[in-house]
Amino acid sequence: MSDQLEIHVPIRLVLDGDDVGEVRAGAFASREEAERVLEHWRAAGHRSPMGVRILPVWGTAADWIAAGAVPASGDPAVAVAGAS
């Protein structure tokens, strides 16, 4: 396992007809803390899809590029095509 620093972002989708939005509750150092936010939202009656997005933290753009310039989110096919 690498020493890559990660943050954990609780996300709740907001569905309004054809529109989809996100509610983010900040960023947490551990997945456990981010999961507590999801538990709080559920206890408050929210039933929309929710989860925890894990994002790597890079010190510099050079670090990110050296790691293969893998996007934190987006189309996984782009990351795979770039790795070839």
mmCIF file of N, CA and C in Angstrom:
data_model
loop_
_atom_site.group_PDB
_atom_site.id
_atom_site.type_symbol
_atom_site.label_atom_id
_atom_site.label_comp_id
_atom_site.label_asym_id
_atom_site.label_seq_id
_atom_site.Cartn_x
_atom_site.Cartn_y
_atom_site.Cartn_z
ATOM 1 N N MET A 1 0.845 -1.179 0.000
ATOM 2 C CA MET A 1 0.000 0.000 0.000
ATOM 3 C C MET A 1 0.888 1.239 0.000
ATOM 4 N N SER A 2 0.502 2.237 -0.770
ATOM 5 C CA SER A 2 1.307 3.455 -0.869
ATOM 6 C C SER A 2 1.006 4.395 0.294
ATOM 7 N N ASP A 3 1.854 5.405 0.407
ATOM 8 C CA ASP A 3 1.648 6.425 1.430
ATOM 9 C C ASP A 3 0.843 7.596 0.887
ATOM 10 N N GLN A 4 0.114 7.390 -0.185
ATOM 11 C CA GLN A 4 -0.689 8.446 -0.800
ATOM 12 C C GLN A 4 -1.724 8.952 0.200
ATOM 13 N N LEU A 5 -1.715 10.250 0.431
ATOM 14 C CA LEU A 5 -2.701 10.881 1.295
ATOM 15 C C LEU A 5 -4.025 10.964 0.549
ATOM 16 N N GLU A 6 -5.102 10.634 1.238
ATOM 17 C CA GLU A 6 -6.439 10.679 0.640
ATOM 18 C C GLU A 6 -7.375 11.454 1.557
ATOM 19 N N ILE A 7 -8.367 12.081 0.934
ATOM 20 C CA ILE A 7 -9.459 12.674 1.695
ATOM 21 C C ILE A 7 -10.741 11.967 1.290
ATOM 22 N N HIS A 8 -11.714 12.017 2.170
ATOM 23 C CA HIS A 8 -12.973 11.301 1.973
ATOM 24 C C HIS A 8 -14.106 12.328 2.008
ATOM 25 N N VAL A 9 -14.861 12.392 0.908
ATOM 26 C CA VAL A 9 -15.892 13.408 0.755
ATOM 27 C C VAL A 9 -17.265 12.742 0.705
ATOM 28 N N PRO A 10 -18.089 12.949 1.751
ATOM 29 C CA PRO A 10 -19.452 12.416 1.712
ATOM 30 C C PRO A 10 -20.273 13.192 0.682
ATOM 31 N N ILE A 11 -21.020 12.452 -0.138
ATOM 32 C CA ILE A 11 -21.813 13.072 -1.200
ATOM 33 C C ILE A 11 -23.220 12.491 -1.170
ATOM 34 N N ARG A 12 -24.192 13.390 -1.289
ATOM 35 C CA ARG A 12 -25.599 12.987 -1.387
ATOM 36 C C ARG A 12 -26.142 13.580 -2.677
ATOM 37 N N LEU A 13 -26.774 12.751 -3.498
ATOM 38 C CA LEU A 13 -27.363 13.252 -4.736
ATOM 39 C C LEU A 13 -28.693 13.923 -4.434
ATOM 40 N N VAL A 14 -28.969 14.975 -5.186
ATOM 41 C CA VAL A 14 -30.248 15.673 -5.116
ATOM 42 C C VAL A 14 -30.902 15.480 -6.473
ATOM 43 N N LEU A 15 -32.007 14.756 -6.479
ATOM 44 C CA LEU A 15 -32.707 14.445 -7.720
ATOM 45 C C LEU A 15 -33.933 15.341 -7.822
ATOM 46 N N ASP A 16 -33.985 16.129 -8.907
ATOM 47 C CA ASP A 16 -35.095 17.050 -9.128
ATOM 48 C C ASP A 16 -35.514 16.934 -10.582
ATOM 49 N N GLY A 17 -36.466 16.040 -10.846
ATOM 50 C CA GLY A 17 -36.858 15.791 -12.225
ATOM 51 C C GLY A 17 -35.700 15.190 -12.993
ATOM 52 N N ASP A 18 -35.312 15.849 -14.080
ATOM 53 C CA ASP A 18 -34.181 15.381 -14.880
ATOM 54 C C ASP A 18 -32.851 15.921 -14.371
ATOM 55 N N ASP A 19 -32.902 16.829 -13.422
ATOM 56 C CA ASP A 19 -31.678 17.430 -12.890
ATOM 57 C C ASP A 19 -31.123 16.609 -11.731
ATOM 58 N N VAL A 20 -29.797 16.507 -11.690
ATOM 59 C CA VAL A 20 -29.117 15.818 -10.606
ATOM 60 C C VAL A 20 -28.050 16.765 -10.068
ATOM 61 N N GLY A 21 -28.059 16.969 -8.760
ATOM 62 C CA GLY A 21 -27.042 17.791 -8.116
ATOM 63 C C GLY A 21 -26.377 17.004 -7.011
ATOM 64 N N GLU A 22 -25.348 17.582 -6.438
ATOM 65 C CA GLU A 22 -24.631 16.939 -5.335
ATOM 66 C C GLU A 22 -24.606 17.868 -4.131
ATOM 67 N N VAL A 23 -24.754 17.265 -2.967
ATOM 68 C CA VAL A 23 -24.512 17.965 -1.712
ATOM 69 C C VAL A 23 -23.262 17.340 -1.126
ATOM 70 N N ARG A 24 -22.256 18.163 -0.847
ATOM 71 C CA ARG A 24 -21.003 17.673 -0.255
ATOM 72 C C ARG A 24 -20.906 18.224 1.156
ATOM 73 N N ALA A 25 -20.383 17.429 2.053
ATOM 74 C CA ALA A 25 -20.290 17.836 3.457
ATOM 75 C C ALA A 25 -18.851 18.104 3.868
ATOM 76 N N GLY A 26 -18.049 18.633 2.969
ATOM 77 C CA GLY A 26 -16.656 18.877 3.319
ATOM 78 C C GLY A 26 -15.816 17.644 3.040
ATOM 79 N N ALA A 27 -14.633 17.614 3.640
ATOM 80 C CA ALA A 27 -13.696 16.516 3.423
ATOM 81 C C ALA A 27 -13.181 16.036 4.775
ATOM 82 N N PHE A 28 -12.983 14.732 4.872
ATOM 83 C CA PHE A 28 -12.576 14.125 6.130
ATOM 84 C C PHE A 28 -11.332 13.273 5.928
ATOM 85 N N ALA A 29 -10.542 13.167 6.967
ATOM 86 C CA ALA A 29 -9.295 12.412 6.901
ATOM 87 C C ALA A 29 -9.533 10.905 6.868
ATOM 88 N N SER A 30 -10.671 10.441 7.376
ATOM 89 C CA SER A 30 -10.926 8.997 7.389
ATOM 90 C C SER A 30 -12.286 8.689 6.777
ATOM 91 N N ARG A 31 -12.378 7.504 6.214
ATOM 92 C CA ARG A 31 -13.654 7.055 5.647
ATOM 93 C C ARG A 31 -14.698 6.911 6.750
ATOM 94 N N GLU A 32 -14.264 6.481 7.919
ATOM 95 C CA GLU A 32 -15.196 6.295 9.030
ATOM 96 C C GLU A 32 -15.927 7.597 9.366
ATOM 97 N N GLU A 33 -15.197 8.702 9.402
ATOM 98 C CA GLU A 33 -15.836 9.990 9.699
ATOM 99 C C GLU A 33 -16.788 10.397 8.583
ATOM 100 N N ALA A 34 -16.390 10.156 7.340
ATOM 101 C CA ALA A 34 -17.267 10.473 6.215
ATOM 102 C C ALA A 34 -18.542 9.635 6.277
ATOM 103 N N GLU A 35 -18.423 8.371 6.674
ATOM 104 C CA GLU A 35 -19.590 7.497 6.805
ATOM 105 C C GLU A 35 -20.543 8.011 7.893
ATOM 106 N N ARG A 36 -20.004 8.639 8.928
ATOM 107 C CA ARG A 36 -20.865 9.211 9.980
ATOM 108 C C ARG A 36 -21.764 10.308 9.425
ATOM 109 N N VAL A 37 -21.254 11.048 8.447
ATOM 110 C CA VAL A 37 -22.085 12.066 7.794
ATOM 111 C C VAL A 37 -23.239 11.391 7.062
ATOM 112 N N LEU A 38 -22.945 10.294 6.349
ATOM 113 C CA LEU A 38 -24.008 9.569 5.655
ATOM 114 C C LEU A 38 -25.045 9.058 6.650
ATOM 115 N N GLU A 39 -24.597 8.549 7.783
ATOM 116 C CA GLU A 39 -25.522 8.085 8.824
ATOM 117 C C GLU A 39 -26.395 9.235 9.322
ATOM 118 N N HIS A 40 -25.803 10.410 9.498
ATOM 119 C CA HIS A 40 -26.556 11.589 9.942
ATOM 120 C C HIS A 40 -27.622 11.961 8.905
ATOM 121 N N TRP A 41 -27.228 11.974 7.621
ATOM 122 C CA TRP A 41 -28.195 12.288 6.575
ATOM 123 C C TRP A 41 -29.343 11.289 6.563
ATOM 124 N N ARG A 42 -29.017 10.001 6.711
ATOM 125 C CA ARG A 42 -30.080 8.981 6.723
ATOM 126 C C ARG A 42 -30.999 9.185 7.918
ATOM 127 N N ALA A 43 -30.427 9.477 9.075
ATOM 128 C CA ALA A 43 -31.228 9.715 10.276
ATOM 129 C C ALA A 43 -32.116 10.942 10.117
ATOM 130 N N ALA A 44 -31.677 11.899 9.318
ATOM 131 C CA ALA A 44 -32.460 13.114 9.060
ATOM 132 C C ALA A 44 -33.539 12.876 8.000
ATOM 133 N N GLY A 45 -33.601 11.652 7.454
ATOM 134 C CA GLY A 45 -34.662 11.295 6.527
ATOM 135 C C GLY A 45 -34.303 11.343 5.055
ATOM 136 N N HIS A 46 -33.064 11.620 4.725
ATOM 137 C CA HIS A 46 -32.667 11.654 3.317
ATOM 138 C C HIS A 46 -32.583 10.229 2.779
ATOM 139 N N ARG A 47 -33.173 10.008 1.629
ATOM 140 C CA ARG A 47 -33.201 8.674 1.027
ATOM 141 C C ARG A 47 -32.595 8.658 -0.366
ATOM 142 N N SER A 48 -32.051 9.767 -0.811
ATOM 143 C CA SER A 48 -31.435 9.807 -2.142
ATOM 144 C C SER A 48 -30.115 9.038 -2.113
ATOM 145 N N PRO A 49 -29.614 8.648 -3.286
ATOM 146 C CA PRO A 49 -28.327 7.938 -3.327
ATOM 147 C C PRO A 49 -27.213 8.770 -2.687
ATOM 148 N N MET A 50 -26.345 8.091 -1.950
ATOM 149 C CA MET A 50 -25.222 8.771 -1.308
ATOM 150 C C MET A 50 -24.055 7.822 -1.183
ATOM 151 N N GLY A 51 -22.879 8.395 -0.991
ATOM 152 C CA GLY A 51 -21.676 7.594 -0.850
ATOM 153 C C GLY A 51 -20.501 8.474 -0.490
ATOM 154 N N VAL A 52 -19.336 7.866 -0.455
ATOM 155 C CA VAL A 52 -18.111 8.578 -0.098
ATOM 156 C C VAL A 52 -17.167 8.554 -1.296
ATOM 157 N N ARG A 53 -16.776 9.729 -1.737
ATOM 158 C CA ARG A 53 -15.790 9.850 -2.827
ATOM 159 C C ARG A 53 -14.416 9.978 -2.187
ATOM 160 N N ILE A 54 -13.480 9.143 -2.624
ATOM 161 C CA ILE A 54 -12.115 9.183 -2.098
ATOM 162 C C ILE A 54 -11.232 9.891 -3.114
ATOM 163 N N LEU A 55 -10.577 10.968 -2.676
ATOM 164 C CA LEU A 55 -9.732 11.762 -3.559
ATOM 165 C C LEU A 55 -8.296 11.751 -3.066
ATOM 166 N N PRO A 56 -7.346 11.496 -3.963
ATOM 167 C CA PRO A 56 -5.940 11.576 -3.569
ATOM 168 C C PRO A 56 -5.541 13.041 -3.392
ATOM 169 N N VAL A 57 -4.613 13.277 -2.490
ATOM 170 C CA VAL A 57 -4.068 14.620 -2.275
ATOM 171 C C VAL A 57 -2.637 14.615 -2.802
ATOM 172 N N TRP A 58 -2.352 15.530 -3.718
ATOM 173 C CA TRP A 58 -1.029 15.622 -4.345
ATOM 174 C C TRP A 58 -0.311 16.848 -3.812
ATOM 175 N N GLY A 59 0.981 16.714 -3.583
ATOM 176 C CA GLY A 59 1.777 17.848 -3.139
ATOM 177 C C GLY A 59 2.036 18.839 -4.252
ATOM 178 N N THR A 60 2.266 18.296 -5.457
ATOM 179 C CA THR A 60 2.566 19.143 -6.608
ATOM 180 C C THR A 60 1.959 18.521 -7.859
ATOM 181 N N ALA A 61 1.836 19.337 -8.898
ATOM 182 C CA ALA A 61 1.387 18.814 -10.186
ATOM 183 C C ALA A 61 2.398 17.806 -10.717
ATOM 184 N N ALA A 62 3.680 18.026 -10.438
ATOM 185 C CA ALA A 62 4.715 17.087 -10.879
ATOM 186 C C ALA A 62 4.509 15.708 -10.250
ATOM 187 N N ASP A 63 4.103 15.660 -8.981
ATOM 188 C CA ASP A 63 3.806 14.381 -8.322
ATOM 189 C C ASP A 63 2.660 13.668 -9.039
ATOM 190 N N TRP A 64 1.637 14.445 -9.355
ATOM 191 C CA TRP A 64 0.463 13.891 -10.021
ATOM 192 C C TRP A 64 0.832 13.355 -11.398
ATOM 193 N N ILE A 65 1.634 14.123 -12.144
ATOM 194 C CA ILE A 65 2.067 13.709 -13.479
ATOM 195 C C ILE A 65 2.940 12.459 -13.385
ATOM 196 N N ALA A 66 3.859 12.417 -12.406
ATOM 197 C CA ALA A 66 4.743 11.259 -12.230
ATOM 198 C C ALA A 66 3.957 9.997 -11.891
ATOM 199 N N ALA A 67 2.803 10.170 -11.252
ATOM 200 C CA ALA A 67 1.969 9.023 -10.899
ATOM 201 C C ALA A 67 1.121 8.549 -12.074
ATOM 202 N N GLY A 68 1.243 9.199 -13.202
ATOM 203 C CA GLY A 68 0.491 8.791 -14.386
ATOM 204 C C GLY A 68 -0.645 9.726 -14.719
ATOM 205 N N ALA A 69 -0.725 10.873 -14.035
ATOM 206 C CA ALA A 69 -1.756 11.880 -14.297
ATOM 207 C C ALA A 69 -3.142 11.249 -14.292
ATOM 208 N N VAL A 70 -3.397 10.403 -13.312
ATOM 209 C CA VAL A 70 -4.682 9.726 -13.185
ATOM 210 C C VAL A 70 -5.701 10.708 -12.639
ATOM 211 N N PRO A 71 -6.851 10.859 -13.320
ATOM 212 C CA PRO A 71 -7.853 11.801 -12.835
ATOM 213 C C PRO A 71 -8.464 11.332 -11.522
ATOM 214 N N ALA A 72 -8.806 12.277 -10.660
ATOM 215 C CA ALA A 72 -9.473 11.944 -9.406
ATOM 216 C C ALA A 72 -10.888 11.457 -9.671
ATOM 217 N N SER A 73 -11.506 11.934 -10.724
ATOM 218 C CA SER A 73 -12.822 11.466 -11.106
ATOM 219 C C SER A 73 -12.947 11.678 -12.599
ATOM 220 N N GLY A 74 -13.942 11.064 -13.178
ATOM 221 C CA GLY A 74 -14.146 11.205 -14.607
ATOM 222 C C GLY A 74 -14.260 9.865 -15.290
ATOM 223 N N ASP A 75 -14.026 9.848 -16.569
ATOM 224 C CA ASP A 75 -14.183 8.652 -17.364
ATOM 225 C C ASP A 75 -13.007 7.711 -17.158
ATOM 226 N N PRO A 76 -13.211 6.546 -16.535
ATOM 227 C CA PRO A 76 -12.105 5.610 -16.308
ATOM 228 C C PRO A 76 -11.444 5.161 -17.620
ATOM 229 N N ALA A 77 -12.181 5.160 -18.712
ATOM 230 C CA ALA A 77 -11.603 4.734 -19.993
ATOM 231 C C ALA A 77 -10.486 5.667 -20.417
ATOM 232 N N VAL A 78 -10.586 6.944 -20.052
ATOM 233 C CA VAL A 78 -9.548 7.910 -20.399
ATOM 234 C C VAL A 78 -8.262 7.559 -19.654
ATOM 235 N N ALA A 79 -8.377 7.224 -18.368
ATOM 236 C CA ALA A 79 -7.199 6.859 -17.581
ATOM 237 C C ALA A 79 -6.561 5.592 -18.122
ATOM 238 N N VAL A 80 -7.389 4.613 -18.517
ATOM 239 C CA VAL A 80 -6.870 3.350 -19.040
ATOM 240 C C VAL A 80 -6.199 3.590 -20.390
ATOM 241 N N ALA A 81 -6.810 4.405 -21.248
ATOM 242 C CA ALA A 81 -6.222 4.684 -22.567
ATOM 243 C C ALA A 81 -4.892 5.414 -22.403
ATOM 244 N N GLY A 82 -4.797 6.311 -21.417
ATOM 245 C CA GLY A 82 -3.562 7.047 -21.185
ATOM 246 C C GLY A 82 -2.456 6.175 -20.654
ATOM 247 N N ALA A 83 -2.784 5.033 -20.043
ATOM 248 C CA ALA A 83 -1.796 4.152 -19.446
ATOM 249 C C ALA A 83 -1.140 3.228 -20.483
ATOM 250 N N SER A 84 -1.723 3.140 -21.668
ATOM 251 C CA SER A 84 -1.195 2.218 -22.691
ATOM 252 C C SER A 84 0.130 2.666 -23.230
#
